[in-house]
Amino acid sequence: MNNFKAMVLDKVNDQTKLEIKQLRMEDLPEGDVTIQVAYSSVNFKDGAVAILNKFVSSYPVVPGIDLAGTVIDSKDERFTKGDEVIVTSYELGTGHFGGYSELARVPAEWVVPLPKGLSLKESMVLGTAGLTAAIAVQRLEDNGLEPSHGPVLVAGATGGVGSVAVNILAKKGYEVVASTGKEDQEEYLKGLGAKQIIHRDEIVDNDNQPVREGKWAAAVDPVGGKTLQYILSTLNYGGSVATCGFTGGSEVSTTVFPHISRGINWLGVDSVQYPRNERLKVWNRLGNDLKPTTLNEEMVNEISLEELPGVLAAILEGKVRGRTLVKL
């Protein structure tokens, strides 16, 4: 397979161009493991890379921060031809050719063996969004969260991270309150396990109150901005929020009062440079006790490489529900 198809983002004379091209094996970057890609996925960050040209450290680049496929060549003894593997995060799709390609070549340290309990397709239904959601849940539980402590809020609940977080938490027995701006998605969210659906406008801090009545034992927050400000002001005593995104803005205004008067925890979640040993543990849990119950068509939309540009634009506008897979 010397010739293969890929979506390439290039920059010439300060003008960027996104197009599907035929590449050759020698076009691939240096790396230890060459993979025939079966699936990639669409994340908010992919839209920011491909449409807004954010996070790109070098051109040309093949976007796609996730991929799953089969090893066709390896210089590393940990991987052999025929192994099914996952690659997410690091510089994949930003400074290193990523998942929107029929072939990929990456450093061995980035490669995770496909966990028992997951297919290649299921691993990309999860992808970076699922990994991030699982890390968020683990961080919350590492800080003492238990189902008996009370409701857990998930902001941006119809997005990739939010959808997976709702389902994982519900599966583990938590009372999940899901927030969304999409009023027609109540049935979808209840199908994922949410007990209550609220409008996102109900959890926005418009008056800069640092402390309000406590409502949540914990929260998963892929939104940031004024939504995060509201969450910080409404956590119960000892509660935690795991912040893992900024679809609602990156600036947050708060005070020390909710932290020192209620002992709350603001937990940052990073899946880009997350240590390999911890990454392997979380992926294995995603094939086991953290595996969502809805890795099916209800949460998933499957597209071709040719359909991808429209979906990348739509995800930036908040018009994509659940997870979108790119079948290579």
mmCIF file of C-alpha atoms in Angstrom:
data_model
loop_
_atom_site.group_PDB
_atom_site.id
_atom_site.type_symbol
_atom_site.label_atom_id
_atom_site.label_comp_id
_atom_site.label_asym_id
_atom_site.label_seq_id
_atom_site.Cartn_x
_atom_site.Cartn_y
_atom_site.Cartn_z
ATOM 1 C CA MET A 1 0.000 0.000 0.000
ATOM 2 C CA ASN A 2 2.509 2.589 -1.179
ATOM 3 C CA ASN A 3 -0.171 5.103 -2.228
ATOM 4 C CA PHE A 4 -2.841 6.114 0.239
ATOM 5 C CA LYS A 5 -5.440 8.804 0.872
ATOM 6 C CA ALA A 6 -5.203 11.464 3.582
ATOM 7 C CA MET A 7 -6.652 14.838 4.517
ATOM 8 C CA VAL A 8 -3.816 17.370 4.533
ATOM 9 C CA LEU A 9 -3.721 20.867 6.015
ATOM 10 C CA ASP A 10 -0.994 23.004 4.433
ATOM 11 C CA LYS A 11 0.053 26.629 4.587
ATOM 12 C CA VAL A 12 1.574 28.584 1.695
ATOM 13 C CA ASN A 13 2.191 32.351 1.794
ATOM 14 C CA ASP A 14 0.094 32.672 4.978
ATOM 15 C CA GLN A 15 -2.861 30.949 3.305
ATOM 16 C CA THR A 16 -4.042 27.577 4.635
ATOM 17 C CA LYS A 17 -5.657 24.880 2.527
ATOM 18 C CA LEU A 18 -7.417 21.708 3.638
ATOM 19 C CA GLU A 19 -7.725 19.007 0.987
ATOM 20 C CA ILE A 20 -7.819 15.251 0.461
ATOM 21 C CA LYS A 21 -4.635 14.121 -1.253
ATOM 22 C CA GLN A 22 -2.893 10.969 -2.420
ATOM 23 C CA LEU A 23 0.306 10.457 -0.426
ATOM 24 C CA ARG A 24 3.162 7.975 -0.656
ATOM 25 C CA MET A 25 4.788 5.975 2.114
ATOM 26 C CA GLU A 26 7.833 8.276 2.034
ATOM 27 C CA ASP A 27 5.569 11.240 2.884
ATOM 28 C CA LEU A 28 4.935 9.826 6.355
ATOM 29 C CA PRO A 29 6.942 11.316 9.242
ATOM 30 C CA GLU A 30 9.597 9.406 11.153
ATOM 31 C CA GLY A 31 8.349 6.905 13.711
ATOM 32 C CA ASP A 32 8.711 3.385 15.072
ATOM 33 C CA VAL A 33 5.291 1.929 14.275
ATOM 34 C CA THR A 34 3.416 2.062 10.954
ATOM 35 C CA ILE A 35 -0.345 1.516 11.199
ATOM 36 C CA GLN A 36 -3.091 0.835 8.699
ATOM 37 C CA VAL A 37 -5.831 3.060 10.093
ATOM 38 C CA ALA A 38 -9.312 1.609 10.422
ATOM 39 C CA TYR A 39 -11.031 4.487 12.213
ATOM 40 C CA SER A 40 -10.386 7.986 13.462
ATOM 41 C CA SER A 41 -12.838 10.285 15.251
ATOM 42 C CA VAL A 42 -13.916 13.913 15.307
ATOM 43 C CA ASN A 43 -13.173 16.059 18.359
ATOM 44 C CA PHE A 44 -13.607 19.770 19.051
ATOM 45 C CA LYS A 45 -9.819 20.096 18.903
ATOM 46 C CA ASP A 46 -9.794 18.567 15.404
ATOM 47 C CA GLY A 47 -12.146 21.317 14.257
ATOM 48 C CA ALA A 48 -9.924 23.943 15.860
ATOM 49 C CA VAL A 49 -6.923 22.500 14.000
ATOM 50 C CA ALA A 50 -8.485 21.986 10.577
ATOM 51 C CA ILE A 51 -10.819 24.990 10.381
ATOM 52 C CA LEU A 52 -9.291 27.578 12.733
ATOM 53 C CA ASN A 53 -5.661 26.427 12.334
ATOM 54 C CA LYS A 54 -5.145 26.463 16.098
ATOM 55 C CA PHE A 55 -2.705 24.150 17.937
ATOM 56 C CA VAL A 56 -0.756 23.458 14.707
ATOM 57 C CA SER A 57 2.994 23.447 15.351
ATOM 58 C CA SER A 58 4.152 22.662 11.792
ATOM 59 C CA TYR A 59 2.843 22.407 8.239
ATOM 60 C CA PRO A 60 1.897 20.368 6.332
ATOM 61 C CA VAL A 61 -0.004 18.234 8.816
ATOM 62 C CA VAL A 62 -2.643 15.530 8.637
ATOM 63 C CA PRO A 63 -5.243 16.397 11.324
ATOM 64 C CA GLY A 64 -6.893 13.806 13.545
ATOM 65 C CA ILE A 65 -5.880 13.474 17.201
ATOM 66 C CA ASP A 66 -7.185 9.866 17.393
ATOM 67 C CA LEU A 67 -6.657 6.698 15.401
ATOM 68 C CA ALA A 68 -7.141 2.967 15.723
ATOM 69 C CA GLY A 69 -5.849 0.314 13.381
ATOM 70 C CA THR A 70 -3.514 -2.572 12.695
ATOM 71 C CA VAL A 71 0.281 -2.551 12.830
ATOM 72 C CA ILE A 72 1.856 -3.282 9.431
ATOM 73 C CA ASP A 73 5.477 -2.590 10.457
ATOM 74 C CA SER A 74 7.298 -1.961 13.748
ATOM 75 C CA LYS A 75 10.861 -1.179 14.814
ATOM 76 C CA ASP A 76 9.842 -1.617 18.456
ATOM 77 C CA GLU A 77 9.753 -5.108 19.952
ATOM 78 C CA ARG A 78 6.593 -4.313 21.921
ATOM 79 C CA PHE A 79 4.561 -4.312 18.696
ATOM 80 C CA THR A 80 4.426 -6.763 15.809
ATOM 81 C CA LYS A 81 2.644 -6.918 12.475
ATOM 82 C CA GLY A 82 -1.041 -7.636 12.962
ATOM 83 C CA ASP A 83 -1.361 -6.055 16.421
ATOM 84 C CA GLU A 84 -4.490 -3.944 16.899
ATOM 85 C CA VAL A 85 -3.604 -0.625 18.514
ATOM 86 C CA ILE A 86 -4.842 2.844 19.528
ATOM 87 C CA VAL A 87 -3.028 6.174 19.298
ATOM 88 C CA THR A 88 -4.398 9.367 20.857
ATOM 89 C CA SER A 89 -3.092 12.767 21.952
ATOM 90 C CA TYR A 90 0.578 13.798 22.214
ATOM 91 C CA GLU A 91 1.378 15.714 18.980
ATOM 92 C CA LEU A 92 -0.820 13.484 16.821
ATOM 93 C CA GLY A 93 -2.778 15.631 14.378
ATOM 94 C CA THR A 94 -1.139 18.901 15.447
ATOM 95 C CA GLY A 95 2.607 18.587 14.867
ATOM 96 C CA HIS A 96 2.723 14.998 13.623
ATOM 97 C CA PHE A 97 0.607 13.413 10.867
ATOM 98 C CA GLY A 98 -2.585 12.182 12.517
ATOM 99 C CA GLY A 99 -5.602 9.949 12.063
ATOM 100 C CA TYR A 100 -7.302 11.343 8.957
ATOM 101 C CA SER A 101 -5.180 9.099 6.776
ATOM 102 C CA GLU A 102 -5.285 5.506 5.599
ATOM 103 C CA LEU A 103 -1.730 5.032 6.930
ATOM 104 C CA ALA A 104 0.060 6.530 9.927
ATOM 105 C CA ARG A 105 3.568 6.263 11.390
ATOM 106 C CA VAL A 106 4.123 7.239 15.020
ATOM 107 C CA PRO A 107 6.565 6.905 17.939
ATOM 108 C CA ALA A 108 6.140 3.638 19.817
ATOM 109 C CA GLU A 109 5.619 5.464 23.128
ATOM 110 C CA TRP A 110 2.363 6.861 21.779
ATOM 111 C CA VAL A 111 0.914 3.438 20.933
ATOM 112 C CA VAL A 112 -1.524 1.618 23.233
ATOM 113 C CA PRO A 113 -2.469 -2.039 22.620
ATOM 114 C CA LEU A 114 -6.184 -2.418 21.986
ATOM 115 C CA PRO A 115 -7.654 -3.347 25.393
ATOM 116 C CA LYS A 116 -9.552 -6.562 25.907
ATOM 117 C CA GLY A 117 -13.254 -5.809 25.742
ATOM 118 C CA LEU A 118 -13.009 -3.193 22.968
ATOM 119 C CA SER A 119 -13.121 -3.438 19.188
ATOM 120 C CA LEU A 120 -11.208 -0.984 16.998
ATOM 121 C CA LYS A 121 -14.496 0.784 16.221
ATOM 122 C CA GLU A 122 -15.494 0.983 19.881
ATOM 123 C CA SER A 123 -12.089 2.387 20.788
ATOM 124 C CA MET A 124 -12.707 5.309 18.439
ATOM 125 C CA VAL A 125 -16.255 5.826 19.665
ATOM 126 C CA LEU A 126 -14.329 6.533 22.860
ATOM 127 C CA GLY A 127 -11.154 8.131 21.459
ATOM 128 C CA THR A 128 -9.711 11.194 23.179
ATOM 129 C CA ALA A 129 -13.205 12.181 24.334
ATOM 130 C CA GLY A 130 -13.755 8.849 26.063
ATOM 131 C CA LEU A 131 -10.248 8.804 27.519
ATOM 132 C CA THR A 132 -10.769 12.334 28.841
ATOM 133 C CA ALA A 133 -14.147 11.462 30.348
ATOM 134 C CA ALA A 134 -12.682 8.372 32.033
ATOM 135 C CA ILE A 135 -9.737 10.341 33.440
ATOM 136 C CA ALA A 136 -12.206 12.920 34.766
ATOM 137 C CA VAL A 137 -14.273 10.244 36.527
ATOM 138 C CA GLN A 138 -11.131 8.660 37.964
ATOM 139 C CA ARG A 139 -9.879 12.035 39.227
ATOM 140 C CA LEU A 140 -13.218 12.672 40.934
ATOM 141 C CA GLU A 141 -13.207 9.262 42.591
ATOM 142 C CA ASP A 142 -9.551 9.649 43.593
ATOM 143 C CA ASN A 143 -10.751 12.740 45.461
ATOM 144 C CA GLY A 144 -13.337 10.730 47.377
ATOM 145 C CA LEU A 145 -16.481 10.857 45.218
ATOM 146 C CA GLU A 146 -19.007 8.066 45.812
ATOM 147 C CA PRO A 147 -22.551 7.572 44.469
ATOM 148 C CA SER A 148 -24.022 8.156 47.940
ATOM 149 C CA HIS A 149 -22.640 11.710 48.049
ATOM 150 C CA GLY A 150 -25.322 13.184 45.800
ATOM 151 C CA PRO A 151 -25.945 14.454 42.249
ATOM 152 C CA VAL A 152 -23.119 14.810 39.740
ATOM 153 C CA LEU A 153 -23.458 17.505 37.077
ATOM 154 C CA VAL A 154 -22.179 16.972 33.538
ATOM 155 C CA ALA A 155 -21.952 20.184 31.505
ATOM 156 C CA GLY A 156 -21.984 20.088 27.698
ATOM 157 C CA ALA A 157 -23.658 16.717 28.039
ATOM 158 C CA THR A 158 -24.433 16.054 24.360
ATOM 159 C CA GLY A 159 -20.819 16.577 23.276
ATOM 160 C CA GLY A 160 -18.235 13.809 22.970
ATOM 161 C CA VAL A 161 -16.753 14.071 26.473
ATOM 162 C CA GLY A 162 -20.118 14.865 28.033
ATOM 163 C CA SER A 163 -21.979 11.961 26.423
ATOM 164 C CA VAL A 164 -19.385 9.421 27.542
ATOM 165 C CA ALA A 165 -19.151 10.940 31.039
ATOM 166 C CA VAL A 166 -22.931 10.784 31.503
ATOM 167 C CA ASN A 167 -22.999 7.121 30.559
ATOM 168 C CA ILE A 168 -19.944 6.076 32.607
ATOM 169 C CA LEU A 169 -21.238 7.844 35.730
ATOM 170 C CA ALA A 170 -24.758 6.416 35.325
ATOM 171 C CA LYS A 171 -23.340 2.920 34.852
ATOM 172 C CA LYS A 172 -21.417 3.319 38.138
ATOM 173 C CA GLY A 173 -24.585 4.244 39.995
ATOM 174 C CA TYR A 174 -24.347 8.036 40.188
ATOM 175 C CA GLU A 175 -27.345 10.352 39.944
ATOM 176 C CA VAL A 176 -26.399 12.317 36.826
ATOM 177 C CA VAL A 177 -27.748 15.780 36.038
ATOM 178 C CA ALA A 178 -27.040 16.592 32.394
ATOM 179 C CA SER A 179 -26.819 20.155 31.098
ATOM 180 C CA THR A 180 -27.337 21.024 27.428
ATOM 181 C CA GLY A 181 -28.487 23.853 25.193
ATOM 182 C CA LYS A 182 -30.181 21.384 22.852
ATOM 183 C CA GLU A 183 -33.772 21.168 24.040
ATOM 184 C CA ASP A 184 -34.609 18.293 21.683
ATOM 185 C CA GLN A 185 -31.998 15.946 23.190
ATOM 186 C CA GLU A 186 -33.742 14.965 26.425
ATOM 187 C CA GLU A 187 -34.564 11.452 25.208
ATOM 188 C CA TYR A 188 -30.962 10.949 24.022
ATOM 189 C CA LEU A 189 -29.496 11.996 27.380
ATOM 190 C CA LYS A 190 -31.946 9.911 29.389
ATOM 191 C CA GLY A 191 -30.982 6.976 27.171
ATOM 192 C CA LEU A 192 -27.389 7.519 28.280
ATOM 193 C CA GLY A 193 -28.530 7.349 31.909
ATOM 194 C CA ALA A 194 -29.126 10.960 32.958
ATOM 195 C CA LYS A 195 -31.747 11.303 35.713
ATOM 196 C CA GLN A 196 -32.375 15.006 35.148
ATOM 197 C CA ILE A 197 -31.891 17.344 32.178
ATOM 198 C CA ILE A 198 -31.373 21.083 32.678
ATOM 199 C CA HIS A 199 -30.759 23.895 30.199
ATOM 200 C CA ARG A 200 -27.221 25.202 30.000
ATOM 201 C CA ASP A 201 -28.481 28.739 30.672
ATOM 202 C CA GLU A 202 -29.349 27.588 34.212
ATOM 203 C CA ILE A 203 -25.687 27.010 35.050
ATOM 204 C CA VAL A 204 -24.073 30.227 33.809
ATOM 205 C CA ASP A 205 -22.600 32.777 36.218
ATOM 206 C CA ASN A 206 -23.954 36.100 34.998
ATOM 207 C CA ASP A 207 -23.611 38.042 38.252
ATOM 208 C CA ASN A 208 -20.162 36.988 39.546
ATOM 209 C CA GLN A 209 -21.364 35.391 42.776
ATOM 210 C CA PRO A 210 -18.473 33.332 44.198
ATOM 211 C CA VAL A 211 -20.704 31.244 46.509
ATOM 212 C CA ARG A 212 -24.286 30.072 45.992
ATOM 213 C CA GLU A 213 -26.462 27.335 47.459
ATOM 214 C CA GLY A 214 -24.715 23.972 47.139
ATOM 215 C CA LYS A 215 -26.237 21.642 44.526
ATOM 216 C CA TRP A 216 -23.709 19.054 43.321
ATOM 217 C CA ALA A 217 -21.401 16.527 44.897
ATOM 218 C CA ALA A 218 -19.185 16.846 41.823
ATOM 219 C CA ALA A 219 -19.141 17.905 38.186
ATOM 220 C CA VAL A 220 -17.493 17.059 34.873
ATOM 221 C CA ASP A 221 -16.848 20.272 32.951
ATOM 222 C CA PRO A 222 -15.795 20.303 29.278
ATOM 223 C CA VAL A 223 -17.171 23.856 28.915
ATOM 224 C CA GLY A 224 -15.165 26.255 31.095
ATOM 225 C CA GLY A 225 -15.857 29.998 31.159
ATOM 226 C CA LYS A 226 -18.902 31.265 33.031
ATOM 227 C CA THR A 227 -20.280 27.730 33.287
ATOM 228 C CA LEU A 228 -17.272 26.697 35.319
ATOM 229 C CA GLN A 229 -17.641 29.822 37.446
ATOM 230 C CA TYR A 230 -21.198 28.749 38.296
ATOM 231 C CA ILE A 231 -20.137 25.183 39.054
ATOM 232 C CA LEU A 232 -17.415 26.358 41.442
ATOM 233 C CA SER A 233 -19.984 28.454 43.300
ATOM 234 C CA THR A 234 -22.522 25.619 43.654
ATOM 235 C CA LEU A 235 -20.478 22.561 44.670
ATOM 236 C CA ASN A 236 -21.397 21.005 47.992
ATOM 237 C CA TYR A 237 -18.885 20.955 50.824
ATOM 238 C CA GLY A 238 -15.842 18.910 49.795
ATOM 239 C CA GLY A 239 -17.088 18.622 46.219
ATOM 240 C CA SER A 240 -14.914 18.469 43.116
ATOM 241 C CA VAL A 241 -15.112 19.620 39.509
ATOM 242 C CA ALA A 242 -12.969 17.987 36.833
ATOM 243 C CA THR A 243 -12.278 20.573 34.114
ATOM 244 C CA CYS A 244 -11.353 19.144 30.733
ATOM 245 C CA GLY A 245 -12.346 21.662 28.053
ATOM 246 C CA PHE A 246 -13.124 25.228 27.097
ATOM 247 C CA THR A 247 -15.937 25.139 24.522
ATOM 248 C CA GLY A 248 -17.579 27.964 26.513
ATOM 249 C CA GLY A 249 -14.444 30.025 26.990
ATOM 250 C CA SER A 250 -11.021 29.803 28.617
ATOM 251 C CA GLU A 251 -11.286 32.706 31.071
ATOM 252 C CA VAL A 252 -12.617 32.049 34.570
ATOM 253 C CA SER A 253 -13.350 34.628 37.272
ATOM 254 C CA THR A 254 -13.681 33.367 40.841
ATOM 255 C CA THR A 255 -12.430 34.014 44.378
ATOM 256 C CA VAL A 256 -10.862 31.929 47.119
ATOM 257 C CA PHE A 257 -14.149 31.755 49.054
ATOM 258 C CA PRO A 258 -15.718 28.571 47.635
ATOM 259 C CA HIS A 259 -12.371 26.824 48.058
ATOM 260 C CA ILE A 260 -11.688 27.828 51.651
ATOM 261 C CA SER A 261 -15.273 27.960 52.931
ATOM 262 C CA ARG A 262 -16.412 24.681 51.376
ATOM 263 C CA GLY A 263 -13.121 22.865 50.796
ATOM 264 C CA ILE A 264 -13.901 22.261 47.135
ATOM 265 C CA ASN A 265 -11.439 20.812 44.624
ATOM 266 C CA TRP A 266 -10.818 22.199 41.136
ATOM 267 C CA LEU A 267 -9.197 19.334 39.223
ATOM 268 C CA GLY A 268 -7.481 19.814 35.885
ATOM 269 C CA VAL A 269 -7.754 16.940 33.402
ATOM 270 C CA ASP A 270 -5.087 16.536 30.723
ATOM 271 C CA SER A 271 -5.195 13.756 28.154
ATOM 272 C CA VAL A 272 -2.471 15.095 25.838
ATOM 273 C CA GLN A 273 0.636 14.354 27.898
ATOM 274 C CA TYR A 274 -1.055 11.982 30.341
ATOM 275 C CA PRO A 275 1.650 9.518 31.502
ATOM 276 C CA ARG A 276 1.811 6.283 29.521
ATOM 277 C CA ASN A 277 1.473 3.961 32.531
ATOM 278 C CA GLU A 278 -1.641 5.791 33.731
ATOM 279 C CA ARG A 279 -2.961 5.956 30.162
ATOM 280 C CA LEU A 280 -2.714 2.168 29.834
ATOM 281 C CA LYS A 281 -4.618 1.711 33.105
ATOM 282 C CA VAL A 282 -7.456 4.000 32.041
ATOM 283 C CA TRP A 283 -7.743 2.398 28.588
ATOM 284 C CA ASN A 284 -7.919 -1.039 30.194
ATOM 285 C CA ARG A 285 -10.680 0.224 32.501
ATOM 286 C CA LEU A 286 -12.526 1.538 29.435
ATOM 287 C CA GLY A 287 -12.598 -2.020 28.160
ATOM 288 C CA ASN A 288 -13.843 -3.220 31.535
ATOM 289 C CA ASP A 289 -15.619 -1.451 34.416
ATOM 290 C CA LEU A 290 -15.689 1.993 32.756
ATOM 291 C CA LYS A 291 -16.886 0.730 29.377
ATOM 292 C CA PRO A 292 -19.996 2.697 28.402
ATOM 293 C CA THR A 293 -23.180 0.737 27.826
ATOM 294 C CA THR A 294 -24.076 2.760 24.708
ATOM 295 C CA LEU A 295 -21.199 2.239 22.265
ATOM 296 C CA ASN A 296 -23.750 1.838 19.521
ATOM 297 C CA GLU A 297 -25.548 3.745 16.797
ATOM 298 C CA GLU A 298 -27.411 5.902 19.335
ATOM 299 C CA MET A 299 -24.204 7.729 20.250
ATOM 300 C CA VAL A 300 -22.333 7.251 16.953
ATOM 301 C CA ASN A 301 -22.392 8.820 13.495
ATOM 302 C CA GLU A 302 -20.055 7.232 10.932
ATOM 303 C CA ILE A 303 -18.726 9.269 7.987
ATOM 304 C CA SER A 304 -16.208 9.079 5.149
ATOM 305 C CA LEU A 305 -13.098 11.211 4.704
ATOM 306 C CA GLU A 306 -14.945 13.198 2.028
ATOM 307 C CA GLU A 307 -17.718 14.127 4.490
ATOM 308 C CA LEU A 308 -15.265 15.224 7.155
ATOM 309 C CA PRO A 309 -14.794 18.970 6.399
ATOM 310 C CA GLY A 310 -18.483 19.717 6.980
ATOM 311 C CA VAL A 311 -18.502 17.864 10.295
ATOM 312 C CA LEU A 312 -15.324 19.636 11.448
ATOM 313 C CA ALA A 313 -17.052 22.978 10.862
ATOM 314 C CA ALA A 314 -20.249 21.797 12.563
ATOM 315 C CA ILE A 315 -18.498 20.610 15.732
ATOM 316 C CA LEU A 316 -17.098 24.110 16.265
ATOM 317 C CA GLU A 317 -20.661 25.440 16.124
ATOM 318 C CA GLY A 318 -21.894 22.922 18.709
ATOM 319 C CA LYS A 319 -24.037 21.120 16.136
ATOM 320 C CA VAL A 320 -22.573 17.628 16.563
ATOM 321 C CA ARG A 321 -24.163 15.158 18.996
ATOM 322 C CA GLY A 322 -22.260 12.303 20.590
ATOM 323 C CA ARG A 323 -19.351 10.822 18.653
ATOM 324 C CA THR A 324 -18.529 10.974 14.939
ATOM 325 C CA LEU A 325 -16.260 8.291 13.470
ATOM 326 C CA VAL A 326 -14.254 8.589 10.273
ATOM 327 C CA LYS A 327 -14.020 5.199 8.584
ATOM 328 C CA LEU A 328 -10.709 4.934 6.709
#
